[in-house]
Amino acid sequence: MIDKAAPGTTVARLSGPAPGDTLPVGREAEIGRILQCVERGRDRPQSLVVLGETGTGKTQLVGVAVERAIRSGTRVLVAQGCETEMQQSFAALHQLVLPLLDELAWMPKRQRDALRGAFGLAPAIQPADPMAFRVAVLTLLRQATRTSPVLLAVDDIQSCDRDSLDVLLFVARRLSSEPVTVLLAARGEIPPPGVPADLAVLPLGPLAPQAAAQLLDAQPGAPTGGARLDLLQRAEGNPLAVIEMCRALRTDGAQPLSDDGRPQTSRIQQMFAAQLDALPAATQRALLYAAAASTHEELTTLMDALDAGGDLSVWSPAERAGLIAVTDRHVVFRHPLIRTAAFHREPVRARQQAHRDLAAALGEQPSRQAWHLAGAAIGPDESVAAALEATALLAQRRGGLYATVKALEQAARFSPCDDDRARRLAKALTAANDFGDPAWVRELYASFAAVNRDPELLGVAVCATGWALSLFSFQREAFSLLADAWEHHHPLDGTTATAMVAIAGGIAHQSGLEEHLRMLPGMLAQVTRTERAREPGTRTTELQCPHLAREDVAASLRAVVQAVRGPAAYASDLFKTLTSLPRPTDPRDLATLHRMVATGVVAYYADESDRCVDLLRQAFVPLRAAGAMGPTAHVLAVQVDVLLATGRWSEAEELIEEARSFSVVRGMTYAQLDLDALHVTLRALRGDSEPGVELTGPNWHSVSLDENRATLARMLRARGLAALARGDHESAFRHLRSLFADDGTPVHRLLSSRSVADLAAAAQRLGRQKEAAHVLAAVRQAEGRRPTTRITLLMHHAAALMDEDADTEKHFRLAVINPGADQWPMERGLARMNYAIWLRRKRRSLEAREQLATVIEAATRLGAHRLAAQAGAELRASGAAVAPETAAREAAAPLAELTAQQQQIVRLAANGLSNREIGEQLFLSPRTIGTHLYNVYPKLGISSRHQLRDVIERSLG
């Protein structure tokens, strides 16, 4: 394809994304590295080799670079290796320089003849001179750089003819000052033979789990639940495998997966048909057995199943073809789609025999043997079902929740009896809930509901399904499911009742709806009556987690529900009671971990923030190691929230990133939204004034915030703090005021009140104290006579800012002198800051300076650069001499207040680039660049573009 870059200039173009197209998912860092190379190549020679297996996205990334280069006015020359042309000398090089061959009139005759002869454009009069030809190509490219920079992009260099590659590398080594970028892409993990070892290499590994999940979810008809997790596991992070396996599931019709769980389609088989057909029959059979085995199956097991003894030569043809790698203990497929193709290209009878032979080879390992027995089975078989259930039990003991759910799901599928099927599905539901995949839970519940007749099992299943629906953000549906089962099928087992009411409490916290909160006391009372009526020695059913039978764990779960329903003072009493319980003997067993999580949540309600951090941190590590993200999913936001409040911002940021990944992979909708809101909150606390763009994605439009008021409260606070950070007090007041109803009642009983001081600060800046005063009154009423220390301090701070009838100084002093405020350093710092401003306006500069010095120290320790800069400016205004380190921070503060993208825009504009040129580099429109600059001028204290260079120089010292 030929594009016109400018009059008289012709460039070739690889197929790549046009402006505005979506960039490859999960390759942001790699794209940045490639584009940086291309950008640097506009000034001096650059070379980069992109390496990756089939389907990792090499061609797409090269296409992005080509598109970027074209848009920036670079002349682009492209070529692509072709296996059918590998024996033709200079075939690839001819593709590359073809657009330049009409411009040879200026060249010396000897070089021109060498070029024309080598490319068959003229008869060769004398034997070719290799050096003359190489120099001619080098001269041709140097001439092309006189009008614009040049990008040489060659894809699939492993399939280029050797002569072309030799010349291209000769040229790359001799470019010294020309603006040329050489971008090469090759299949494999190491560069092809002949590529110098000193060339920079960019390897494309598998996508991160979060990126692979995002890519899968972007496909039409993407699977959910167990099929989704299976696909992600089998695709091994390869983008092509994700796309093709998803397409296979769509084309296979109603049954999303084949019987053994592998997507099958003729398209995948055809991708590798030629390579597989070329192998000897014995090697094809060996690959079938390797494909039928698990990815971690030992080589000795495969050899036993094949009855091949110790002769490993059967694998050699596949190794030479690059399809597999054989290590000391395993056979590894080079590409996940090769495994799929090698398995499904064989007839069903051969696949069944492979499973039987593997089962026989694993006779002494029944847990692994069970999977192959299932693979060989045709219909319901109780022996297979029992073997899989035993496998699930072993996996659960080892902490493998994913394997547990899979084994139980398959055991239910092979169960001939509905009662056994329901029982096994109920166990699968519980395990899937612990694993933390709500879509999988819903799918299992649909199968369970179709066969179950046991009311006790229903209670177990409803617990898991209600939890899953809540994670999906469907709080009303989740609570209704629990309430209906509670009313019509009230569980006889006390542990089931305890679990149901605990989950109801978690849903009520998230929903924030009074209709849910009102039901909790009655449910708690009924649980108490059930516990009292239970005869001593009564055993729980096998489906119940044994830890629920422990009174200390059950008490902690009931305390969570009481804290959700009751006022903060009640939570404080509950926390004291829980911490007085006897210490468990094993601090890492499952029962203790659940007790720690529950106690941590009560501490959150009681504003025992430091204790909450310690408890949740201790519980989170072993639960995460076991893959049990279900029990922690509802408290992820709690943990991050408390880390932010107590000033542990780096730890909070790490947890946000980690939690974002598995919440995306496992489809935890509202957990993703909470994490987005908390990330914006963190940026705002640090002083990043970029608007909360993370709070405008598709998830936010698909979730009813009216029934997810905890998430709504976090979103409104995040937006309010972001607006305060950028100086938009009107927007800040609007968002923070929305945390309370028209009459001042908190929208969320717990979270709204914690923003009352932020609302007061925005109201004071706008002179709207009277509008916010009744909110403070409503908060006081809601908190009762014994509010927590934290809420007391926040209410004093708010009263000092907006209660005109109050003793302002008294409230300020009460907000800052309480030693308990040390738990919440940012809130205390803001109170000190506002107190210092009040003192300075009262001409009490010495007292103001004392407060400001403390604020600067605390803000610097936290990394709250905006607050530190504000305190430094106030300190200077009070007449104090500013310390050199403080002056340096203030000099850098204007830039530090900007986002990373805004800083980049400012630096490019300071270097003289136009809005259009900056936009081309950053993939933004000129209008967007202009808007960013318009917004940053006031923050930098300037009024025009030509002042930007001075700001940059000051920030550098």
mmCIF file of N, CA, C and O in Angstrom, residues 3 29 80 179 192 265 404 408 417 460 468 480 504 531 655 685 703 734 736 761 768 770 798 825 879 942:
data_model
loop_
_atom_site.group_PDB
_atom_site.id
_atom_site.type_symbol
_atom_site.label_atom_id
_atom_site.label_comp_id
_atom_site.label_asym_id
_atom_site.label_seq_id
_atom_site.Cartn_x
_atom_site.Cartn_y
_atom_site.Cartn_z
ATOM 1 N N ASP A 3 1.261 5.407 0.470
ATOM 2 C CA ASP A 3 0.671 6.623 0.990
ATOM 3 C C ASP A 3 1.474 7.817 0.495
ATOM 4 O O ASP A 3 2.679 7.721 0.278
ATOM 5 N N ALA A 29 3.919 -0.656 27.505
ATOM 6 C CA ALA A 29 5.350 -0.457 27.733
ATOM 7 C C ALA A 29 6.139 -0.742 26.468
ATOM 8 O O ALA A 29 7.070 0.007 26.117
ATOM 9 N N GLN A 80 8.567 -7.370 4.327
ATOM 10 C CA GLN A 80 8.144 -8.490 5.158
ATOM 11 C C GLN A 80 8.711 -9.773 4.586
ATOM 12 O O GLN A 80 8.600 -10.041 3.383
ATOM 13 N N PRO A 179 19.511 10.411 10.287
ATOM 14 C CA PRO A 179 18.260 10.155 11.023
ATOM 15 C C PRO A 179 17.528 8.936 10.470
ATOM 16 O O PRO A 179 16.529 9.040 9.758
ATOM 17 N N PRO A 192 17.517 -14.148 14.742
ATOM 18 C CA PRO A 192 17.965 -15.124 13.745
ATOM 19 C C PRO A 192 19.472 -15.060 13.535
ATOM 20 O O PRO A 192 20.112 -14.063 13.880
ATOM 21 N N THR A 265 -11.608 -26.093 16.657
ATOM 22 C CA THR A 265 -12.086 -25.511 15.417
ATOM 23 C C THR A 265 -11.127 -25.904 14.304
ATOM 24 O O THR A 265 -9.922 -26.046 14.530
ATOM 25 N N THR A 404 -9.859 -27.268 42.697
ATOM 26 C CA THR A 404 -10.965 -27.809 43.489
ATOM 27 C C THR A 404 -12.297 -27.608 42.773
ATOM 28 O O THR A 404 -13.109 -28.538 42.654
ATOM 29 N N LEU A 408 -14.749 -30.577 41.176
ATOM 30 C CA LEU A 408 -16.126 -30.747 41.654
ATOM 31 C C LEU A 408 -17.142 -30.515 40.549
ATOM 32 O O LEU A 408 -18.166 -31.213 40.466
ATOM 33 N N CYS A 417 -26.724 -39.608 39.755
ATOM 34 C CA CYS A 417 -27.849 -39.301 40.642
ATOM 35 C C CYS A 417 -27.945 -37.792 40.868
ATOM 36 O O CYS A 417 -26.935 -37.125 41.130
ATOM 37 N N VAL A 460 -26.637 -23.176 51.627
ATOM 38 C CA VAL A 460 -25.210 -23.125 51.290
ATOM 39 C C VAL A 460 -25.010 -22.471 49.925
ATOM 40 O O VAL A 460 -24.155 -21.589 49.747
ATOM 41 N N ALA A 468 -21.573 -13.709 45.186
ATOM 42 C CA ALA A 468 -21.176 -13.479 43.794
ATOM 43 C C ALA A 468 -21.987 -12.356 43.164
ATOM 44 O O ALA A 468 -21.446 -11.489 42.469
ATOM 45 N N SER A 480 -32.189 -9.981 47.908
ATOM 46 C CA SER A 480 -33.492 -10.626 47.733
ATOM 47 C C SER A 480 -33.353 -12.140 47.714
ATOM 48 O O SER A 480 -34.198 -12.862 48.263
ATOM 49 N N ALA A 504 -25.414 -11.212 54.277
ATOM 50 C CA ALA A 504 -26.419 -10.156 54.207
ATOM 51 C C ALA A 504 -25.864 -8.843 54.745
ATOM 52 O O ALA A 504 -26.130 -7.763 54.189
ATOM 53 N N GLU A 531 -28.899 -20.803 67.437
ATOM 54 C CA GLU A 531 -27.715 -21.291 68.154
ATOM 55 C C GLU A 531 -28.100 -21.843 69.534
ATOM 56 O O GLU A 531 -27.580 -22.860 69.980
ATOM 57 N N LEU A 655 -1.081 -2.306 46.522
ATOM 58 C CA LEU A 655 -2.260 -3.155 46.682
ATOM 59 C C LEU A 655 -3.301 -2.848 45.609
ATOM 60 O O LEU A 655 -3.949 -3.762 45.082
ATOM 61 N N LEU A 685 -4.771 13.150 46.889
ATOM 62 C CA LEU A 685 -4.084 13.401 48.152
ATOM 63 C C LEU A 685 -2.640 13.808 47.927
ATOM 64 O O LEU A 685 -2.089 14.658 48.640
ATOM 65 N N VAL A 703 -23.181 0.076 36.081
ATOM 66 C CA VAL A 703 -23.461 -0.257 37.472
ATOM 67 C C VAL A 703 -24.449 0.754 38.048
ATOM 68 O O VAL A 703 -24.296 1.958 37.856
ATOM 69 N N ARG A 734 -19.869 20.510 44.783
ATOM 70 C CA ARG A 734 -20.994 19.763 44.202
ATOM 71 C C ARG A 734 -20.848 18.268 44.468
ATOM 72 O O ARG A 734 -21.806 17.602 44.883
ATOM 73 N N LEU A 736 -18.891 16.683 46.782
ATOM 74 C CA LEU A 736 -18.884 16.346 48.202
ATOM 75 C C LEU A 736 -20.255 16.560 48.836
ATOM 76 O O LEU A 736 -20.662 15.801 49.720
ATOM 77 N N ALA A 761 -14.257 22.553 53.782
ATOM 78 C CA ALA A 761 -13.189 23.315 53.139
ATOM 79 C C ALA A 761 -13.652 23.898 51.812
ATOM 80 O O ALA A 761 -13.377 25.061 51.491
ATOM 81 N N ARG A 768 -20.015 29.454 51.089
ATOM 82 C CA ARG A 768 -21.305 28.763 51.163
ATOM 83 C C ARG A 768 -21.400 27.937 52.450
ATOM 84 O O ARG A 768 -21.936 26.839 52.482
ATOM 85 N N LYS A 770 -23.218 28.390 55.082
ATOM 86 C CA LYS A 770 -24.571 28.142 55.587
ATOM 87 C C LYS A 770 -25.228 26.960 54.886
ATOM 88 O O LYS A 770 -25.990 26.211 55.507
ATOM 89 N N ALA A 798 -14.521 20.630 60.675
ATOM 90 C CA ALA A 798 -15.610 21.180 59.864
ATOM 91 C C ALA A 798 -16.277 22.359 60.573
ATOM 92 O O ALA A 798 -16.598 23.383 59.954
ATOM 93 N N PRO A 825 -2.640 11.084 59.497
ATOM 94 C CA PRO A 825 -1.726 12.228 59.320
ATOM 95 C C PRO A 825 -2.197 13.248 58.282
ATOM 96 O O PRO A 825 -1.977 14.445 58.474
ATOM 97 N N GLY A 879 6.187 35.695 56.799
ATOM 98 C CA GLY A 879 7.417 36.416 57.097
ATOM 99 C C GLY A 879 8.568 35.538 57.499
ATOM 100 O O GLY A 879 9.638 36.049 57.841
ATOM 101 N N ILE A 942 1.756 31.340 35.365
ATOM 102 C CA ILE A 942 2.141 32.056 34.152
ATOM 103 C C ILE A 942 0.893 32.324 33.321
ATOM 104 O O ILE A 942 -0.202 31.830 33.630
#
